[in-house]
Amino acid sequence: MEKVTFSQEAAIEETDVLVVGGGTAGLASAISSARKGMKTTLVENSGNLGGMATIGLVGPFMTCFSSDGKDQIVKGIFDEVVRKMEKKGGAIHPANIPASSPYSSFHQIGHDHVTPFDPNVFKLVAFELCQEVGVNLKLYSRFLGTTAASSNGITGIQEAFIANKSGIQAIRAKRYIDCTGDGDVAAQSGVPMEKGRDMDKKMQPSSLFFRIGNVDSQKLITFVRKSFPVGKDEDGFLEIIKKGRIEMNYSVPHDRIGFYQTVRWDEWLINHTRMLGVDGTNVGDLTRAHMEGQRQVFEALEFMQRFIPGCENAEIIEVADQVGVRESRRIQGEYVLKVEDVYNCVPFDDCVVAAGFPVDIHDPAGSFGLFEPPRGHHYEIPYRCLLPLKVDNLLVAGRCVSATHEALGAIRVMPFCFGMGEAAGTAAALSLQDGVIPKKVDTKKLQKILVEQGAYIPRISQ
């Protein structure tokens, strides 16, 4: 392919902390950094904050409780956001949502205390929180790349470049936080990256969420309760889908349907579409996935109208504006979280997030995959997973942190992204206040601050 070099001067804007990506991790990073007195800039490609929770329609928030469902262990900014949405009528607090409820798609294992929420209310709350603490928002702005510099044995990002309707700008920060989900900043800055599972580098399939309305919810709930007894039929809609494949040549390559009731009685979020072989860092794959996802949405609606009681008159209310990518790049960090750490609930001295959601891997080949709970109260995400190799003034939060393919299947859900983001933003501020690079931050001090902010840290929180 023929190549050409493009160059353009860019005015430099300075800030203390630059957060790239305005999803749940980026939102929490920016808020926590700004609350610590840092001049904080948040760059987001779309026109809204919240990432997959808003433009991706992914919901509900999966469990923020321990694996036994007894204790809420993700709090801090996550809980603050939920309670603010609740006051506006846009969420139901997870403490009030039992397992096997319509809000949890009737699932028992791993779905205790999910959080139904209205994505439009979340958008508003996110803006309000950023405005309250003075975050400098740059929406409709795409990250382009970075320049690097080395001094006194420390290698770091010098500037990050963004593009928007105003042109190309450079932002010079003292600390950078990559919350892009795909590790875009880390990859552009020379951090070694991983993709997919070890055996073949294949990644989990992608989905396109959609919301339906005009559902006879009581009829649907009664049908599910009668047809799929909790603990006796974990396959749910499998037999109905088999019938659809015969009678209408149903082609969506997924044998389960996630029906998640929203905060509105007759509206449900649907997690069912499935696009295989998608690399979330490849524009061709994303384009193909979105087009195929849109086709599958309308085929799925026809299937539900014909075969699922309560959905006879269902209609599409909204389709996500962005493909849901479960997995793409992961950084190589100071520690790589392993699936054994998750299953065995290994404690870490530098823990910054406690979690209880199962290892949830949607098989890249298209079969059911794996859904396996941890073997204890909770597992832990260490601070070192947020610290990439080779770049000293960069932190990472969200699903691109340092973890294996299997471990990522557990920690990729949004409550933990909130927690990792809050830890990253707090650590960035603390490193500047103490005059050290992020990997030299006093983790005991960081943990104490997180607890003071309302987060739960095992062995420290009371």
Tab-separated table of C-alpha atoms in Angstrom:
chain	number	residue	atom	x	y	z
A	1	MET	CA	0.000	0.000	0.000
A	2	GLU	CA	1.334	3.411	-0.935
A	3	LYS	CA	1.927	5.706	2.027
A	4	VAL	CA	2.038	9.454	2.496
A	5	THR	CA	3.227	11.594	5.406
A	6	PHE	CA	0.863	14.194	6.809
A	7	SER	CA	2.106	16.921	9.129
A	8	GLN	CA	0.409	19.862	10.752
A	9	GLU	CA	1.269	22.273	13.521
A	10	ALA	CA	-0.881	21.954	16.614
A	11	ALA	CA	-1.348	24.393	19.458
A	12	ILE	CA	-0.413	22.884	22.821
A	13	GLU	CA	-2.860	22.880	25.707
A	14	GLU	CA	-1.499	21.964	29.127
A	15	THR	CA	-3.209	20.038	31.898
A	16	ASP	CA	-2.243	18.009	34.939
A	17	VAL	CA	-4.104	14.821	34.041
A	18	LEU	CA	-5.422	13.789	30.639
A	19	VAL	CA	-8.014	11.014	30.551
A	20	VAL	CA	-8.724	9.518	27.128
A	21	GLY	CA	-12.062	7.746	26.853
A	22	GLY	CA	-15.250	8.851	28.615
A	23	GLY	CA	-16.802	5.508	29.477
A	24	THR	CA	-17.358	4.312	33.025
A	25	ALA	CA	-13.621	3.993	33.723
A	26	GLY	CA	-12.806	7.364	32.176
A	27	LEU	CA	-15.639	9.132	33.953
A	28	ALA	CA	-14.499	7.826	37.338
A	29	SER	CA	-10.856	8.624	36.542
A	30	ALA	CA	-11.609	12.213	35.611
A	31	ILE	CA	-13.897	12.866	38.575
A	32	SER	CA	-11.476	11.405	41.118
A	33	SER	CA	-8.508	13.291	39.655
A	34	ALA	CA	-10.365	16.612	39.610
A	35	ARG	CA	-11.620	16.122	43.155
A	36	LYS	CA	-7.999	15.866	44.252
A	37	GLY	CA	-7.317	19.311	42.863
A	38	MET	CA	-5.809	18.308	39.538
A	39	LYS	CA	-6.524	20.249	36.373
A	40	THR	CA	-8.169	17.400	34.477
A	41	THR	CA	-9.083	17.054	30.812
A	42	LEU	CA	-11.353	14.280	29.542
A	43	VAL	CA	-11.388	13.432	25.828
A	44	GLU	CA	-14.315	11.444	24.414
A	45	ASN	CA	-14.977	10.441	20.819
A	46	SER	CA	-18.767	10.592	21.023
A	47	GLY	CA	-21.110	13.315	22.215
A	48	ASN	CA	-21.912	11.603	25.509
A	49	LEU	CA	-20.181	10.154	28.525
A	50	GLY	CA	-20.810	6.666	29.867
A	51	GLY	CA	-19.387	4.636	26.997
A	52	MET	CA	-21.026	1.256	26.537
A	53	ALA	CA	-23.539	2.037	29.290
A	54	THR	CA	-24.998	4.875	27.217
A	55	ILE	CA	-24.056	4.790	23.535
A	56	GLY	CA	-23.719	0.999	23.699
A	57	LEU	CA	-26.997	0.461	25.635
A	58	VAL	CA	-25.272	-2.221	27.713
A	59	GLY	CA	-27.203	-2.867	30.876
A	60	PRO	CA	-27.897	-3.497	33.612
A	61	PHE	CA	-24.684	-2.934	35.543
A	62	MET	CA	-23.647	-6.423	36.574
A	63	THR	CA	-23.278	-7.226	40.252
A	64	CYS	CA	-21.324	-4.943	42.556
A	65	PHE	CA	-21.791	-7.421	45.417
A	66	SER	CA	-19.682	-10.276	46.727
A	67	SER	CA	-20.031	-13.651	45.043
A	68	ASP	CA	-22.412	-14.834	47.773
A	69	GLY	CA	-24.623	-11.775	47.264
A	70	LYS	CA	-24.307	-10.612	50.870
A	71	ASP	CA	-22.037	-7.556	50.733
A	72	GLN	CA	-21.765	-4.603	48.376
A	73	ILE	CA	-18.063	-4.410	47.535
A	74	VAL	CA	-17.979	-1.865	44.695
A	75	LYS	CA	-18.922	1.511	46.081
A	76	GLY	CA	-17.245	4.910	45.716
A	77	ILE	CA	-18.077	6.832	42.554
A	78	PHE	CA	-20.048	3.883	41.178
A	79	ASP	CA	-22.492	3.965	44.080
A	80	GLU	CA	-22.641	7.749	43.939
A	81	VAL	CA	-23.670	7.627	40.276
A	82	VAL	CA	-26.306	4.971	40.950
A	83	ARG	CA	-27.838	6.912	43.841
A	84	LYS	CA	-27.941	10.129	41.807
A	85	MET	CA	-29.717	8.282	38.993
A	86	GLU	CA	-32.071	6.724	41.526
A	87	LYS	CA	-33.086	10.163	42.823
A	88	LYS	CA	-34.004	11.149	39.258
A	89	GLY	CA	-36.067	7.993	38.779
A	90	GLY	CA	-33.443	6.552	36.467
A	91	ALA	CA	-32.144	3.532	38.394
A	92	ILE	CA	-32.998	0.916	40.985
A	93	HIS	CA	-30.299	0.408	43.593
A	94	PRO	CA	-28.719	-3.063	43.367
A	95	ALA	CA	-29.433	-3.734	47.039
A	96	ASN	CA	-33.083	-4.031	46.000
A	97	ILE	CA	-32.576	-6.470	43.102
A	98	PRO	CA	-32.488	-10.186	43.979
A	99	ALA	CA	-31.127	-12.914	41.743
A	100	SER	CA	-33.510	-14.516	39.233
A	101	SER	CA	-35.516	-11.307	38.863
A	102	PRO	CA	-36.643	-9.960	35.474
A	103	TYR	CA	-34.017	-7.233	35.921
A	104	SER	CA	-31.311	-9.917	35.919
A	105	SER	CA	-32.782	-11.822	32.957
A	106	PHE	CA	-34.048	-14.428	35.435
A	107	HIS	CA	-30.505	-15.698	36.035
A	108	GLN	CA	-29.577	-16.943	39.473
A	109	ILE	CA	-25.814	-17.508	39.377
A	110	GLY	CA	-23.723	-14.347	39.227
A	111	HIS	CA	-26.735	-12.065	38.772
A	112	ASP	CA	-27.566	-11.166	42.351
A	113	HIS	CA	-27.887	-7.388	42.811
A	114	VAL	CA	-27.594	-6.041	39.281
A	115	THR	CA	-28.420	-2.368	38.654
A	116	PRO	CA	-31.125	-1.446	36.120
A	117	PHE	CA	-30.678	2.124	34.905
A	118	ASP	CA	-31.862	4.566	32.260
A	119	PRO	CA	-28.918	5.413	29.964
A	120	ASN	CA	-30.277	8.890	29.286
A	121	VAL	CA	-30.392	9.683	32.982
A	122	PHE	CA	-26.840	8.352	33.271
A	123	LYS	CA	-25.737	10.774	30.537
A	124	LEU	CA	-27.158	13.681	32.523
A	125	VAL	CA	-25.633	12.567	35.826
A	126	ALA	CA	-22.231	12.115	34.177
A	127	PHE	CA	-22.291	15.651	32.805
A	128	GLU	CA	-23.423	17.074	36.140
A	129	LEU	CA	-20.637	15.346	38.067
A	130	CYS	CA	-17.968	16.539	35.643
A	131	GLN	CA	-19.262	20.095	35.759
A	132	GLU	CA	-19.372	20.070	39.564
A	133	VAL	CA	-15.648	19.317	39.845
A	134	GLY	CA	-14.479	21.337	36.845
A	135	VAL	CA	-13.425	18.586	34.446
A	136	ASN	CA	-12.440	20.094	31.082
A	137	LEU	CA	-14.559	18.063	28.655
A	138	LYS	CA	-13.617	17.621	25.021
A	139	LEU	CA	-16.427	15.686	23.377
A	140	TYR	CA	-16.529	14.779	19.679
A	141	SER	CA	-12.749	14.456	19.838
A	142	ARG	CA	-10.785	11.441	18.601
A	143	PHE	CA	-7.411	10.433	19.997
A	144	LEU	CA	-4.735	10.282	17.278
A	145	GLY	CA	-1.402	9.455	18.873
A	146	THR	CA	1.396	10.528	21.193
A	147	THR	CA	4.971	11.708	21.273
A	148	ALA	CA	7.377	10.355	23.869
A	149	ALA	CA	10.455	11.600	25.679
A	150	SER	CA	13.030	10.115	28.061
A	151	SER	CA	14.838	11.884	30.870
A	152	ASN	CA	16.781	10.630	33.887
A	153	GLY	CA	15.847	7.047	33.142
A	154	ILE	CA	12.127	7.809	32.955
A	155	THR	CA	10.233	7.347	29.684
A	156	GLY	CA	6.898	9.037	29.301
A	157	ILE	CA	4.343	10.523	26.964
A	158	GLN	CA	5.162	14.115	26.080
A	159	GLU	CA	1.991	15.099	24.217
A	160	ALA	CA	-1.201	13.443	23.083
A	161	PHE	CA	-2.869	14.542	19.863
A	162	ILE	CA	-6.600	14.725	19.253
A	163	ALA	CA	-8.724	15.680	16.244
A	164	ASN	CA	-12.141	17.307	16.141
A	165	LYS	CA	-14.097	19.915	14.192
A	166	SER	CA	-11.677	22.571	15.443
A	167	GLY	CA	-8.724	20.777	13.872
A	168	ILE	CA	-5.815	18.928	15.458
A	169	GLN	CA	-4.724	19.829	18.985
A	170	ALA	CA	-1.897	18.712	21.224
A	171	ILE	CA	-2.445	18.200	24.935
A	172	ARG	CA	0.574	18.120	27.224
A	173	ALA	CA	-0.161	16.477	30.550
A	174	LYS	CA	1.854	15.367	33.534
A	175	ARG	CA	-0.134	12.145	33.821
A	176	TYR	CA	-2.131	10.245	31.197
A	177	ILE	CA	-4.881	7.692	31.808
A	178	ASP	CA	-5.936	5.335	29.010
A	179	CYS	CA	-9.617	4.483	29.406
A	180	THR	CA	-10.278	3.787	25.725
A	181	GLY	CA	-11.208	0.148	26.314
A	182	ASP	CA	-8.945	-0.831	23.434
A	183	GLY	CA	-5.700	0.464	24.939
A	184	ASP	CA	-5.317	3.017	22.152
A	185	VAL	CA	-3.051	5.382	24.078
A	186	ALA	CA	-0.916	2.570	25.455
A	187	ALA	CA	-0.538	0.919	22.053
A	188	GLN	CA	0.417	4.201	20.367
A	189	SER	CA	2.956	4.892	23.103
A	190	GLY	CA	4.928	1.665	22.822
A	191	VAL	CA	3.390	-0.376	25.625
A	192	PRO	CA	3.565	-4.109	24.822
A	193	MET	CA	0.056	-5.442	24.227
A	194	GLU	CA	-1.798	-8.751	24.086
A	195	LYS	CA	-4.919	-9.846	22.226
A	196	GLY	CA	-7.202	-12.834	22.563
A	197	ARG	CA	-6.700	-16.256	24.062
A	198	ASP	CA	-3.311	-17.937	24.021
A	199	MET	CA	-4.176	-20.832	21.705
A	200	ASP	CA	-5.246	-18.836	18.642
A	201	LYS	CA	-5.518	-15.145	19.642
A	202	LYS	CA	-9.257	-15.188	18.974
A	203	MET	CA	-11.375	-12.791	21.017
A	204	GLN	CA	-14.841	-12.944	22.496
A	205	PRO	CA	-17.691	-12.190	20.060
A	206	SER	CA	-19.256	-8.753	19.834
A	207	SER	CA	-22.900	-7.793	20.281
A	208	LEU	CA	-25.275	-4.962	19.470
A	209	PHE	CA	-27.714	-4.301	22.304
A	210	PHE	CA	-31.236	-3.081	21.613
A	211	ARG	CA	-34.271	-2.065	23.637
A	212	ILE	CA	-37.829	-3.156	22.921
A	213	GLY	CA	-41.099	-1.721	24.191
A	214	ASN	CA	-44.805	-2.506	24.169
A	215	VAL	CA	-44.090	-5.866	25.787
A	216	ASP	CA	-46.780	-7.642	27.792
A	217	SER	CA	-44.336	-8.038	30.647
A	218	GLN	CA	-46.610	-10.016	32.939
A	219	LYS	CA	-47.236	-12.549	30.175
A	220	LEU	CA	-43.510	-12.823	29.448
A	221	ILE	CA	-42.573	-13.169	33.121
A	222	THR	CA	-45.259	-15.806	33.719
A	223	PHE	CA	-44.080	-17.781	30.689
A	224	VAL	CA	-40.447	-17.724	31.790
A	225	ARG	CA	-41.240	-18.656	35.396
A	226	LYS	CA	-43.336	-21.596	34.239
A	227	SER	CA	-41.098	-22.797	31.403
A	228	PHE	CA	-37.630	-22.294	32.850
A	229	PRO	CA	-37.660	-23.141	36.583
A	230	VAL	CA	-34.720	-21.573	38.394
A	231	GLY	CA	-31.934	-24.088	38.833
A	232	LYS	CA	-33.601	-26.660	36.557
A	233	ASP	CA	-33.356	-25.191	33.068
A	234	GLU	CA	-30.259	-23.084	32.589
A	235	ASP	CA	-30.611	-23.153	28.792
A	236	GLY	CA	-33.656	-20.891	28.829
A	237	PHE	CA	-34.803	-20.160	25.290
A	238	LEU	CA	-32.684	-22.854	23.617
A	239	GLU	CA	-35.600	-25.041	22.512
A	240	ILE	CA	-37.589	-22.064	21.224
A	241	ILE	CA	-34.605	-20.893	19.206
A	242	LYS	CA	-34.245	-24.394	17.743
A	243	LYS	CA	-37.876	-24.161	16.670
A	244	GLY	CA	-37.224	-20.788	15.061
A	245	ARG	CA	-34.287	-22.185	13.130
A	246	ILE	CA	-36.598	-24.776	11.589
A	247	GLU	CA	-39.754	-22.727	11.034
A	248	MET	CA	-38.301	-19.374	9.947
A	249	ASN	CA	-34.677	-20.245	9.178
A	250	TYR	CA	-33.601	-18.108	12.127
A	251	SER	CA	-29.938	-17.234	11.663
A	252	VAL	CA	-28.724	-15.248	14.694
A	253	PRO	CA	-25.784	-17.419	15.895
A	254	HIS	CA	-26.641	-17.348	19.589
A	255	ASP	CA	-28.705	-19.942	21.425
A	256	ARG	CA	-29.575	-17.805	24.430
A	257	ILE	CA	-31.422	-14.521	24.855
A	258	GLY	CA	-30.778	-12.031	27.615
A	259	PHE	CA	-34.080	-10.335	28.505
A	260	TYR	CA	-33.324	-7.565	31.018
A	261	GLN	CA	-36.287	-5.572	32.245
A	262	THR	CA	-35.525	-1.851	32.443
A	263	VAL	CA	-36.778	0.788	34.862
A	264	ARG	CA	-39.908	0.963	32.661
A	265	TRP	CA	-42.370	-1.914	33.075
A	266	ASP	CA	-42.949	-2.708	29.400
A	267	GLU	CA	-39.409	-2.100	28.118
A	268	TRP	CA	-36.624	-4.683	27.997
A	269	LEU	CA	-32.968	-4.626	27.015
A	270	ILE	CA	-32.033	-7.493	24.722
A	271	ASN	CA	-28.584	-9.085	24.706
A	272	HIS	CA	-28.756	-11.623	21.892
A	273	THR	CA	-27.023	-10.550	18.693
A	274	ARG	CA	-23.650	-12.158	18.110
A	275	MET	CA	-20.906	-11.210	15.657
A	276	LEU	CA	-17.969	-13.593	15.501
A	277	GLY	CA	-14.388	-12.942	14.445
A	278	VAL	CA	-14.455	-9.243	15.278
A	279	ASP	CA	-11.262	-7.389	16.160
A	280	GLY	CA	-12.405	-4.262	17.953
A	281	THR	CA	-9.274	-2.422	16.815
A	282	ASN	CA	-9.930	-3.053	13.106
A	283	VAL	CA	-12.219	-0.572	11.360
A	284	GLY	CA	-13.261	-3.100	8.733
A	285	ASP	CA	-14.312	-5.594	11.390
A	286	LEU	CA	-16.224	-2.960	13.343
A	287	THR	CA	-18.034	-1.782	10.217
A	288	ARG	CA	-18.993	-5.337	9.280
A	289	ALA	CA	-20.073	-6.102	12.846
A	290	HIS	CA	-22.302	-3.051	13.130
A	291	MET	CA	-24.022	-3.704	9.818
A	292	GLU	CA	-24.544	-7.381	10.658
A	293	GLY	CA	-25.696	-6.492	14.164
A	294	GLN	CA	-28.335	-4.151	12.784
A	295	ARG	CA	-29.608	-6.927	10.520
A	296	GLN	CA	-29.712	-9.382	13.416
A	297	VAL	CA	-31.675	-6.941	15.590
A	298	PHE	CA	-34.625	-6.874	13.211
A	299	GLU	CA	-34.491	-10.607	12.587
A	300	ALA	CA	-34.489	-11.140	16.353
A	301	LEU	CA	-37.513	-8.877	16.757
A	302	GLU	CA	-39.470	-10.922	14.208
A	303	PHE	CA	-38.440	-14.126	15.989
A	304	MET	CA	-39.566	-12.815	19.375
A	305	GLN	CA	-42.877	-11.593	17.992
A	306	ARG	CA	-43.593	-15.038	16.547
A	307	PHE	CA	-42.323	-17.358	19.241
A	308	ILE	CA	-42.025	-15.668	22.646
A	309	PRO	CA	-45.217	-15.027	24.658
A	310	GLY	CA	-45.577	-11.390	25.655
A	311	CYS	CA	-43.566	-10.135	22.686
A	312	GLU	CA	-46.307	-10.423	20.050
A	313	ASN	CA	-46.635	-6.638	19.758
A	314	ALA	CA	-43.096	-5.701	20.766
A	315	GLU	CA	-41.397	-2.895	18.908
A	316	ILE	CA	-37.869	-1.593	18.760
A	317	ILE	CA	-37.381	1.530	20.853
A	318	GLU	CA	-33.654	1.987	20.368
A	319	VAL	CA	-30.615	0.222	18.910
A	320	ALA	CA	-27.134	0.881	20.287
A	321	ASP	CA	-25.010	3.397	18.405
A	322	GLN	CA	-21.862	1.397	19.064
A	323	VAL	CA	-20.965	-2.270	18.805
A	324	GLY	CA	-20.346	-3.921	22.156
A	325	VAL	CA	-16.764	-5.190	22.086
A	326	ARG	CA	-16.064	-7.557	24.965
A	327	GLU	CA	-12.338	-7.863	24.380
A	328	SER	CA	-9.554	-6.350	22.292
A	329	ARG	CA	-6.100	-5.154	23.372
A	330	ARG	CA	-4.794	-5.730	26.881
A	331	ILE	CA	-1.664	-4.089	28.225
A	332	GLN	CA	1.294	-5.957	29.617
A	333	GLY	CA	1.552	-4.453	33.060
A	334	GLU	CA	3.532	-4.712	36.257
A	335	TYR	CA	1.300	-7.670	37.126
A	336	VAL	CA	-0.862	-9.837	34.865
A	337	LEU	CA	-4.050	-10.945	36.615
A	338	LYS	CA	-4.611	-14.662	36.029
A	339	VAL	CA	-7.794	-16.690	36.095
A	340	GLU	CA	-6.388	-18.688	39.018
A	341	ASP	CA	-6.211	-15.424	40.972
A	342	VAL	CA	-9.908	-14.948	40.291
A	343	TYR	CA	-11.080	-18.474	41.051
A	344	ASN	CA	-8.943	-18.796	44.191
A	345	CYS	CA	-9.688	-15.254	45.426
A	346	VAL	CA	-5.987	-14.482	45.855
A	347	PRO	CA	-5.414	-11.447	48.117
A	348	PHE	CA	-3.085	-8.667	46.934
A	349	ASP	CA	-1.341	-6.127	49.142
A	350	ASP	CA	-1.984	-3.464	46.487
A	351	CYS	CA	-5.663	-4.308	45.870
A	352	VAL	CA	-7.674	-1.352	44.546
A	353	VAL	CA	-10.895	-3.120	43.487
A	354	ALA	CA	-12.751	-6.085	44.987
A	355	ALA	CA	-15.097	-8.000	42.705
A	356	GLY	CA	-17.526	-10.899	42.785
A	357	PHE	CA	-18.742	-11.420	39.207
A	358	PRO	CA	-18.024	-14.848	37.656
A	359	VAL	CA	-15.567	-15.575	34.871
A	360	ASP	CA	-17.853	-14.929	31.895
A	361	ILE	CA	-16.325	-15.872	28.551
A	362	HIS	CA	-18.429	-15.867	25.407
A	363	ASP	CA	-16.721	-18.488	23.259
A	364	PRO	CA	-14.942	-16.934	20.243
A	365	ALA	CA	-16.114	-19.955	18.229
A	366	GLY	CA	-19.756	-19.207	19.005
A	367	SER	CA	-20.757	-21.880	21.533
A	368	PHE	CA	-22.021	-21.196	25.059
A	369	GLY	CA	-18.615	-20.503	26.569
A	370	LEU	CA	-17.821	-20.350	30.273
A	371	PHE	CA	-19.631	-18.886	33.283
A	372	GLU	CA	-17.878	-19.886	36.496
A	373	PRO	CA	-18.105	-18.106	39.880
A	374	PRO	CA	-15.078	-17.527	42.122
A	375	ARG	CA	-14.540	-19.927	45.008
A	376	GLY	CA	-14.763	-17.353	47.761
A	377	HIS	CA	-16.324	-14.090	48.910
A	378	HIS	CA	-14.492	-11.928	46.345
A	379	TYR	CA	-11.375	-11.669	44.208
A	380	GLU	CA	-9.093	-8.664	43.900
A	381	ILE	CA	-7.629	-6.426	41.189
A	382	PRO	CA	-4.166	-5.148	42.162
A	383	TYR	CA	-2.937	-1.645	41.393
A	384	ARG	CA	-0.076	-3.127	39.365
A	385	CYS	CA	-2.570	-4.249	36.695
A	386	LEU	CA	-3.164	-0.554	35.963
A	387	LEU	CA	0.539	0.151	35.413
A	388	PRO	CA	1.786	-0.517	31.864
A	389	LEU	CA	5.340	-1.543	31.125
A	390	LYS	CA	7.753	0.913	29.469
A	391	VAL	CA	5.751	4.158	29.884
A	392	ASP	CA	6.136	5.773	33.283
A	393	ASN	CA	3.540	8.572	33.270
A	394	LEU	CA	0.650	6.453	31.988
A	395	LEU	CA	-2.042	4.531	33.856
A	396	VAL	CA	-4.712	2.298	32.341
A	397	ALA	CA	-8.230	1.521	33.575
A	398	GLY	CA	-11.097	-0.536	32.191
A	399	ARG	CA	-11.125	-3.683	30.104
A	400	CYS	CA	-7.661	-3.072	28.601
A	401	VAL	CA	-5.790	-3.541	31.902
A	402	SER	CA	-3.162	-6.219	32.441
A	403	ALA	CA	-4.968	-9.567	32.623
A	404	THR	CA	-5.155	-12.839	30.757
A	405	HIS	CA	-7.974	-13.558	28.314
A	406	GLU	CA	-9.676	-15.707	30.934
A	407	ALA	CA	-9.288	-13.282	33.847
A	408	LEU	CA	-10.571	-10.444	31.692
A	409	GLY	CA	-13.792	-12.420	31.332
A	410	ALA	CA	-14.476	-11.601	34.977
A	411	ILE	CA	-13.176	-8.057	35.443
A	412	ARG	CA	-14.438	-6.450	32.221
A	413	VAL	CA	-17.902	-5.537	33.536
A	414	MET	CA	-18.769	-1.922	34.258
A	415	PRO	CA	-18.867	-1.674	38.081
A	416	PHE	CA	-15.242	-2.829	38.169
A	417	CYS	CA	-14.369	-0.371	35.392
A	418	PHE	CA	-15.756	2.371	37.644
A	419	GLY	CA	-13.568	1.070	40.467
A	420	MET	CA	-10.422	0.821	38.363
A	421	GLY	CA	-11.057	4.292	36.988
A	422	GLU	CA	-11.450	5.791	40.449
A	423	ALA	CA	-8.213	4.114	41.528
A	424	ALA	CA	-6.336	5.341	38.444
A	425	GLY	CA	-7.516	8.938	38.773
A	426	THR	CA	-6.733	9.010	42.478
A	427	ALA	CA	-3.301	7.462	41.893
A	428	ALA	CA	-2.494	9.960	39.145
A	429	ALA	CA	-3.285	12.837	41.492
A	430	LEU	CA	-1.387	11.245	44.378
A	431	SER	CA	1.696	10.689	42.224
A	432	LEU	CA	1.762	14.377	41.322
A	433	GLN	CA	1.171	15.493	44.896
A	434	ASP	CA	3.999	13.258	46.151
A	435	GLY	CA	6.342	13.917	43.224
A	436	VAL	CA	6.717	10.282	42.145
A	437	ILE	CA	5.876	8.301	39.023
A	438	PRO	CA	2.688	6.191	39.259
A	439	LYS	CA	4.486	2.903	39.887
A	440	LYS	CA	6.216	4.461	42.910
A	441	VAL	CA	2.957	5.552	44.537
A	442	ASP	CA	2.572	4.430	48.138
A	443	THR	CA	-0.208	1.871	47.673
A	444	LYS	CA	-1.135	1.881	51.362
A	445	LYS	CA	-1.682	5.609	51.143
A	446	LEU	CA	-3.661	5.142	47.917
A	447	GLN	CA	-5.870	2.512	49.532
A	448	LYS	CA	-6.502	4.727	52.553
A	449	ILE	CA	-7.592	7.582	50.287
A	450	LEU	CA	-9.872	5.304	48.270
A	451	VAL	CA	-11.559	4.105	51.455
A	452	GLU	CA	-11.994	7.706	52.601
A	453	GLN	CA	-13.689	8.372	49.253
A	454	GLY	CA	-16.169	5.581	49.924
A	455	ALA	CA	-14.535	2.691	48.088
A	456	TYR	CA	-14.328	-0.782	49.581
A	457	ILE	CA	-10.821	-2.204	50.009
A	458	PRO	CA	-10.528	-5.644	51.673
A	459	ARG	CA	-8.722	-5.744	55.022
A	460	ILE	CA	-8.874	-1.936	55.236
A	461	SER	CA	-12.554	-0.989	54.989
A	462	GLN	CA	-14.501	-1.404	58.210
